[in-house]
Tab-separated table of C-alpha atoms (C1' of nucleotides) in Angstrom:
chain	number	residue	atom	x	y	z
A	1	MET	CA	-35.495	-44.751	-67.423
A	2	LYS	CA	-33.482	-45.694	-64.466
A	3	GLU	CA	-35.197	-46.990	-61.488
A	4	ASP	CA	-33.622	-44.518	-59.181
A	5	SER	CA	-34.982	-41.677	-61.120
A	6	VAL	CA	-38.486	-42.703	-60.360
A	7	LYS	CA	-40.156	-40.211	-58.177
A	8	LEU	CA	-42.897	-41.170	-55.906
A	9	PHE	CA	-45.555	-38.649	-55.447
A	10	ILE	CA	-47.662	-39.393	-52.513
A	11	LEU	CA	-50.552	-37.197	-52.059
A	12	LYS	CA	-53.752	-36.792	-50.346
A	13	PRO	CA	-55.587	-34.827	-52.904
A	14	VAL	CA	-57.715	-32.726	-50.712
A	15	ALA	CA	-57.420	-29.022	-50.409
A	16	GLY	CA	-55.349	-28.101	-47.435
A	17	GLU	CA	-54.450	-31.651	-46.626
A	18	SER	CA	-51.009	-33.022	-46.524
A	19	VAL	CA	-49.241	-34.214	-49.552
A	20	LEU	CA	-46.102	-36.185	-49.588
A	21	LEU	CA	-43.625	-35.813	-52.322
A	22	VAL	CA	-40.619	-38.033	-52.242
A	23	ARG	CA	-38.041	-39.419	-54.488
A	24	SER	CA	-37.607	-43.089	-54.540
A	25	GLU	CA	-34.128	-43.079	-53.140
A	26	PHE	CA	-35.411	-41.156	-50.204
A	27	ILE	CA	-37.847	-43.742	-49.179
A	28	VAL	CA	-36.238	-47.092	-49.564
A	29	ASP	CA	-35.803	-47.448	-45.867
A	30	VAL	CA	-39.282	-46.444	-44.966
A	31	SER	CA	-41.431	-49.438	-44.536
A	32	TRP	CA	-44.712	-48.669	-46.062
A	33	GLN	CA	-43.165	-46.550	-48.682
A	34	SER	CA	-40.764	-49.281	-49.481
A	35	ILE	CA	-43.647	-51.467	-50.103
A	36	HIS	CA	-44.909	-49.221	-52.716
A	37	LEU	CA	-41.551	-48.609	-54.177
A	38	GLN	CA	-40.897	-52.288	-54.312
A	39	TYR	CA	-44.250	-52.785	-55.762
A	40	TRP	CA	-43.480	-50.350	-58.417
A	41	THR	CA	-40.056	-51.534	-59.204
A	42	LEU	CA	-41.234	-55.058	-59.396
A	43	LYS	CA	-44.085	-54.420	-61.598
A	44	ALA	CA	-43.444	-51.212	-63.392
A	45	PRO	CA	-39.731	-50.870	-63.355
A	46	HIS	CA	-39.237	-48.551	-66.205
A	47	ARG	CA	-42.238	-46.641	-67.083
A	48	CYS	CA	-45.832	-46.723	-66.655
A	49	PRO	CA	-47.691	-48.985	-68.956
A	50	PRO	CA	-49.782	-46.924	-71.254
A	51	ASP	CA	-52.911	-47.806	-69.422
A	52	LEU	CA	-51.525	-46.772	-66.136
A	53	GLY	CA	-51.522	-43.231	-67.211
A	54	ARG	CA	-55.205	-43.508	-67.598
A	55	PRO	CA	-57.458	-43.972	-64.703
A	56	GLU	CA	-59.601	-46.534	-66.361
A	57	ALA	CA	-57.603	-49.397	-65.067
A	58	LEU	CA	-57.999	-48.335	-61.540
A	59	LEU	CA	-61.483	-47.236	-62.025
A	60	GLN	CA	-62.287	-50.612	-63.323
A	61	ALA	CA	-61.430	-51.988	-60.001
A	62	THR	CA	-62.901	-49.320	-57.897
A	63	ASN	CA	-66.004	-48.859	-59.876
A	64	SER	CA	-66.617	-45.801	-57.901
A	65	PRO	CA	-64.125	-43.124	-58.461
A	66	GLN	CA	-66.297	-40.114	-58.558
A	67	ILE	CA	-68.823	-40.542	-55.896
A	68	PRO	CA	-68.790	-41.533	-52.295
A	69	SER	CA	-71.403	-44.046	-53.048
A	70	VAL	CA	-69.294	-46.654	-51.424
A	71	ASP	CA	-70.344	-47.271	-47.932
A	72	PRO	CA	-68.636	-44.396	-46.207
A	73	GLU	CA	-68.192	-46.048	-42.864
A	74	ARG	CA	-66.579	-49.008	-44.234
A	75	THR	CA	-64.309	-47.224	-46.577
A	76	ILE	CA	-63.176	-44.710	-44.144
A	77	THR	CA	-62.384	-47.156	-41.441
A	78	GLU	CA	-60.856	-49.772	-43.581
A	79	VAL	CA	-59.437	-47.259	-45.844
A	80	ALA	CA	-57.986	-48.943	-48.845
A	81	PRO	CA	-60.379	-50.945	-50.894
A	82	VAL	CA	-58.732	-49.921	-54.078
A	83	PRO	CA	-55.890	-51.811	-55.603
A	84	PRO	CA	-53.019	-49.846	-56.937
A	85	PRO	CA	-53.520	-49.161	-60.573
A	86	ASP	CA	-50.771	-51.482	-61.458
A	87	LEU	CA	-52.518	-54.120	-59.546
A	88	ALA	CA	-55.654	-53.444	-61.341
A	89	VAL	CA	-53.827	-53.841	-64.534
A	90	ARG	CA	-52.165	-56.981	-63.437
A	91	ASN	CA	-55.387	-58.480	-62.518
A	92	ALA	CA	-55.619	-59.096	-66.136
A	93	SER	CA	-52.392	-61.032	-66.225
A	94	PRO	CA	-52.155	-63.265	-63.213
A	95	ASN	CA	-48.877	-64.694	-64.345
A	96	GLU	CA	-47.036	-61.577	-63.594
A	97	VAL	CA	-44.851	-61.140	-60.634
A	98	ALA	CA	-46.519	-60.164	-57.467
A	99	THR	CA	-50.044	-60.524	-58.439
A	100	PRO	CA	-52.690	-59.630	-55.971
A	101	THR	CA	-52.910	-63.207	-54.973
A	102	THR	CA	-49.291	-63.307	-53.939
A	103	PRO	CA	-49.144	-60.375	-51.677
A	104	GLY	CA	-46.105	-61.636	-49.879
A	105	VAL	CA	-43.931	-60.646	-52.685
A	106	VAL	CA	-45.083	-57.156	-52.609
A	107	HIS	CA	-45.711	-56.576	-49.010
A	108	GLN	CA	-43.323	-58.355	-46.838
A	109	THR	CA	-42.750	-55.582	-44.465
A	110	GLN	CA	-44.001	-56.705	-41.182
A	111	SER	CA	-44.806	-53.300	-39.970
A	112	SER	CA	-47.227	-52.816	-42.703
A	113	PRO	CA	-48.472	-56.057	-44.029
A	114	ALA	CA	-51.105	-56.099	-46.597
A	115	GLU	CA	-54.226	-58.009	-46.408
A	116	ILE	CA	-55.956	-59.711	-49.158
A	117	VAL	CA	-59.545	-59.041	-49.001
A	118	GLU	CA	-62.319	-59.623	-51.294
A	119	GLU	CA	-63.533	-56.582	-52.930
A	120	ASP	CA	-67.009	-55.733	-52.061
A	121	SER	CA	-69.075	-55.142	-55.000
A	122	VAL	CA	-68.713	-51.469	-54.918
A	123	ASN	CA	-70.497	-50.715	-58.009
A	124	SER	CA	-71.429	-47.237	-58.578
A	125	PRO	CA	-73.586	-46.726	-61.555
A	126	ASP	CA	-71.847	-43.511	-61.910
A	127	ALA	CA	-68.677	-44.253	-63.679
A	128	THR	CA	-70.391	-42.257	-66.320
A	129	LYS	CA	-67.778	-40.249	-68.034
A	130	ILE	CA	-65.104	-42.760	-67.468
A	131	SER	CA	-65.600	-45.232	-70.136
A	132	ARG	CA	-64.834	-48.855	-69.678
A	133	ARG	CA	-63.161	-49.403	-72.934
A	134	LYS	CA	-59.988	-51.377	-73.184
A	135	ASN	CA	-59.397	-52.519	-69.704
A	136	GLY	CA	-62.965	-53.238	-69.112
A	137	GLY	CA	-62.698	-56.531	-70.811
A	138	LYS	CA	-59.397	-57.370	-69.303
A	139	ARG	CA	-60.490	-56.870	-65.825
A	140	GLY	CA	-63.567	-58.908	-66.114
A	141	LYS	CA	-61.814	-62.004	-67.177
A	142	GLY	CA	-58.473	-61.442	-65.583
A	143	ALA	CA	-59.604	-61.292	-62.042
A	144	ASN	CA	-60.212	-64.624	-60.577
A	145	LYS	CA	-63.907	-64.202	-60.606
A	146	GLN	CA	-63.605	-63.021	-57.030
A	147	THR	CA	-61.743	-59.857	-57.524
A	148	GLN	CA	-59.082	-59.861	-54.911
A	149	VAL	CA	-57.732	-56.659	-53.703
A	150	CYS	CA	-54.657	-55.775	-51.811
A	151	ARG	CA	-55.656	-53.698	-48.899
A	152	LEU	CA	-52.754	-51.874	-47.459
A	153	LYS	CA	-53.066	-50.883	-43.885
A	154	SER	CA	-51.046	-47.888	-44.734
A	155	SER	CA	-53.894	-46.882	-46.980
A	156	LEU	CA	-51.559	-45.586	-49.605
A	157	VAL	CA	-52.810	-46.165	-53.043
A	158	PRO	CA	-50.849	-45.554	-56.189
A	159	LEU	CA	-52.969	-43.615	-58.558
A	160	PHE	CA	-51.106	-42.979	-61.701
A	161	GLU	CA	-47.785	-42.126	-63.188
A	162	LYS	CA	-46.650	-39.601	-65.618
A	163	GLU	CA	-43.458	-39.499	-67.509
A	164	LEU	CA	-42.184	-35.985	-67.391
A	165	THR	CA	-41.995	-34.078	-70.612
A	166	PRO	CA	-39.553	-31.258	-71.151
A	167	SER	CA	-42.261	-28.764	-70.492
A	168	ASP	CA	-43.102	-30.537	-67.246
A	169	THR	CA	-39.586	-29.891	-66.084
A	170	ASP	CA	-39.397	-26.292	-67.108
A	171	ILE	CA	-38.153	-24.585	-64.009
A	172	LYS	CA	-39.480	-21.263	-65.129
A	173	LYS	CA	-42.951	-22.596	-65.373
A	174	GLY	CA	-42.760	-24.962	-62.472
A	175	ARG	CA	-45.901	-26.687	-63.445
A	176	LEU	CA	-46.858	-30.208	-64.197
A	177	LEU	CA	-49.463	-30.996	-66.751
A	178	LEU	CA	-51.753	-33.626	-65.380
A	179	PRO	CA	-53.460	-36.123	-67.588
A	180	LYS	CA	-56.965	-34.898	-67.777
A	181	ARG	CA	-58.668	-38.100	-66.830
A	182	CYS	CA	-56.408	-38.675	-63.905
A	183	ALA	CA	-56.885	-35.175	-62.656
A	184	GLU	CA	-60.595	-35.448	-62.897
A	185	ALA	CA	-60.675	-38.856	-61.362
A	186	TYR	CA	-58.307	-38.422	-58.454
A	187	PHE	CA	-58.188	-34.784	-57.601
A	188	PRO	CA	-60.811	-32.698	-55.971
A	189	LYS	CA	-63.328	-31.308	-58.316
A	190	ILE	CA	-62.666	-27.729	-59.080
A	191	SER	CA	-65.037	-25.483	-60.831
A	192	GLU	CA	-63.114	-22.274	-60.573
A	193	GLN	CA	-60.222	-21.814	-62.837
A	194	GLN	CA	-58.051	-20.679	-59.976
A	195	GLY	CA	-58.368	-24.106	-58.478
A	196	ILE	CA	-57.195	-25.041	-55.030
A	197	PHE	CA	-53.988	-25.368	-53.094
A	198	LEU	CA	-52.545	-28.593	-51.860
A	199	THR	CA	-49.946	-28.703	-49.169
A	200	VAL	CA	-46.960	-30.755	-50.085
A	201	GLU	CA	-44.504	-32.373	-47.801
A	202	ASP	CA	-41.543	-34.505	-48.647
A	203	THR	CA	-39.889	-37.060	-46.463
A	204	LYS	CA	-37.351	-34.563	-45.301
A	205	GLY	CA	-40.023	-32.388	-43.919
A	206	ASN	CA	-40.028	-29.857	-46.655
A	207	ALA	CA	-43.440	-28.521	-47.237
A	208	TRP	CA	-44.674	-26.991	-50.411
A	209	LYS	CA	-47.863	-25.622	-51.634
A	210	LEU	CA	-49.029	-26.876	-54.921
A	211	HIS	CA	-51.660	-25.165	-56.880
A	212	PHE	CA	-54.048	-27.491	-58.573
A	213	ARG	CA	-55.868	-25.660	-61.263
A	214	PHE	CA	-56.945	-25.792	-64.818
A	215	TRP	CA	-57.464	-23.598	-67.735
A	216	THR	CA	-59.890	-24.050	-70.496
A	217	ASN	CA	-58.918	-25.015	-73.917
A	218	THR	CA	-60.641	-25.378	-77.198
A	219	ASN	CA	-61.458	-28.839	-76.085
A	220	GLY	CA	-62.250	-28.726	-72.426
A	221	ARG	CA	-59.745	-28.299	-69.655
A	222	MET	CA	-56.095	-28.745	-69.076
A	223	TYR	CA	-55.118	-29.517	-65.520
A	224	PHE	CA	-51.914	-28.465	-63.874
A	225	LEU	CA	-50.055	-28.658	-60.665
A	226	GLU	CA	-48.266	-25.401	-60.224
A	227	GLY	CA	-45.738	-24.124	-57.797
A	228	LEU	CA	-43.363	-26.991	-58.376
A	229	ARG	CA	-40.376	-24.882	-59.141
A	230	ASP	CA	-38.589	-25.537	-55.905
A	231	CYS	CA	-39.548	-29.170	-55.924
A	232	MET	CA	-38.176	-29.565	-59.390
A	233	THR	CA	-34.955	-27.965	-58.382
A	234	LEU	CA	-34.560	-29.919	-55.217
A	235	MET	CA	-35.439	-33.213	-56.713
A	236	GLN	CA	-33.845	-32.481	-60.023
A	237	TRP	CA	-36.714	-33.398	-62.139
A	238	ALA	CA	-35.693	-34.279	-65.616
A	239	ALA	CA	-37.598	-35.108	-68.706
A	240	GLY	CA	-38.043	-38.824	-68.870
A	241	ASP	CA	-38.373	-39.242	-65.162
A	242	THR	CA	-41.590	-40.626	-63.951
A	243	VAL	CA	-43.701	-39.061	-61.326
A	244	THR	CA	-45.959	-41.372	-59.480
A	245	LEU	CA	-48.906	-40.090	-57.620
A	246	VAL	CA	-49.989	-42.087	-54.683
A	247	SER	CA	-53.029	-41.229	-52.723
A	248	GLU	CA	-52.876	-41.411	-49.024
A	249	GLN	CA	-56.573	-41.609	-49.028
A	250	PHE	CA	-59.298	-41.633	-51.537
A	251	PRO	CA	-60.101	-38.312	-52.968
A	252	TRP	CA	-63.718	-39.081	-53.429
A	253	ILE	CA	-63.991	-40.061	-49.840
A	254	ALA	CA	-62.181	-37.190	-48.300
A	255	GLU	CA	-63.509	-34.671	-50.635
A	256	ASP	CA	-66.197	-32.567	-49.181
A	257	ALA	CA	-67.682	-31.495	-52.415
B	1	DC	C1'	-34.719	-7.047	-71.525
B	2	DT	C1'	-36.407	-11.347	-68.771
B	3	DC	C1'	-39.729	-13.845	-66.360
B	4	DG	C1'	-43.838	-16.088	-65.760
B	5	DG	C1'	-48.863	-16.603	-66.141
B	6	DG	C1'	-52.232	-17.611	-69.338
B	7	DC	C1'	-54.046	-19.050	-73.596
B	8	DA	C1'	-53.892	-21.056	-78.428
B	9	DT	C1'	-52.498	-24.255	-81.551
B	10	DG	C1'	-51.304	-28.203	-83.858
B	11	DG	C1'	-49.524	-32.964	-83.792
B	12	DG	C1'	-50.681	-37.304	-82.452
B	13	DT	C1'	-53.680	-40.869	-80.930
C	1	DA	C1'	-63.703	-36.839	-86.198
C	2	DA	C1'	-62.761	-35.847	-81.599
C	3	DC	C1'	-59.890	-34.501	-78.191
C	4	DC	C1'	-55.772	-34.884	-75.400
C	5	DC	C1'	-51.669	-32.753	-74.468
C	6	DA	C1'	-46.973	-30.812	-75.457
C	7	DT	C1'	-45.479	-26.661	-76.393
C	8	DG	C1'	-45.492	-22.182	-78.741
C	9	DC	C1'	-46.341	-17.642	-77.949
C	10	DC	C1'	-48.447	-13.404	-76.288
C	11	DC	C1'	-48.539	-9.969	-72.936
C	12	DG	C1'	-48.216	-7.833	-68.525
C	13	DA	C1'	-45.200	-7.120	-64.627
DNA sequence: CTCGGGCATGGGT
DNA sequence: AACCCATGCCCGA
């Protein structure tokens, strides 16, 4: 997939809160967004590594995806204790470009420099349903004992990517199937099938309303973002493109559930 | 008829 | 064997 077809999906996954939906070419001249774009293009130029589509990698690093058991004050004020998922993945392979320990590569923008901070041991016992398989081992040894975390002052945190399938780009449907784990990890918890609405805004000021909902299946739930028809048209979503979801804040912090 | 919302199913992991 | 998810398909508007 071409780099310029990457779509950055910046969202603050809280009902009624703002969501930013941009295409990469729209944001190259925006500082903090550039950072993320650069980050992405440097480290995940073509498609998301398989693990990136799963929240485990990130959850490994956060340890506390579901519950605001992190010290609320601290997290809210300092905002971004979570490394981007890619970062979390790369923690396992320090030789890669732009590892957390070389933040300059990723974040040179002066307006929005990143800080390297040491991750507090935010360990929530409650990673329950999210298993630690696979990446669990990687993270443990990959991180330089002291897990270092890029803390962006912008507080934007890449969450996950999804490569669009043909059905994701069906204009008639206008809905995006969300990987179940990602939806459950990063989006507000919804118990009603009708879900919630998220307000979407792109860098040109267009605002959309996305409907985050699920329906039940023989095996649990399937999560969708609906109401994307106009977005798809405008941004010309095509199968094979990658949508990246970036949280402006942490869902489990902002969420009032 | 088409469209679109909702569910069911089956392949793949 | 379990279950995720891409998509088929039904049905109401």
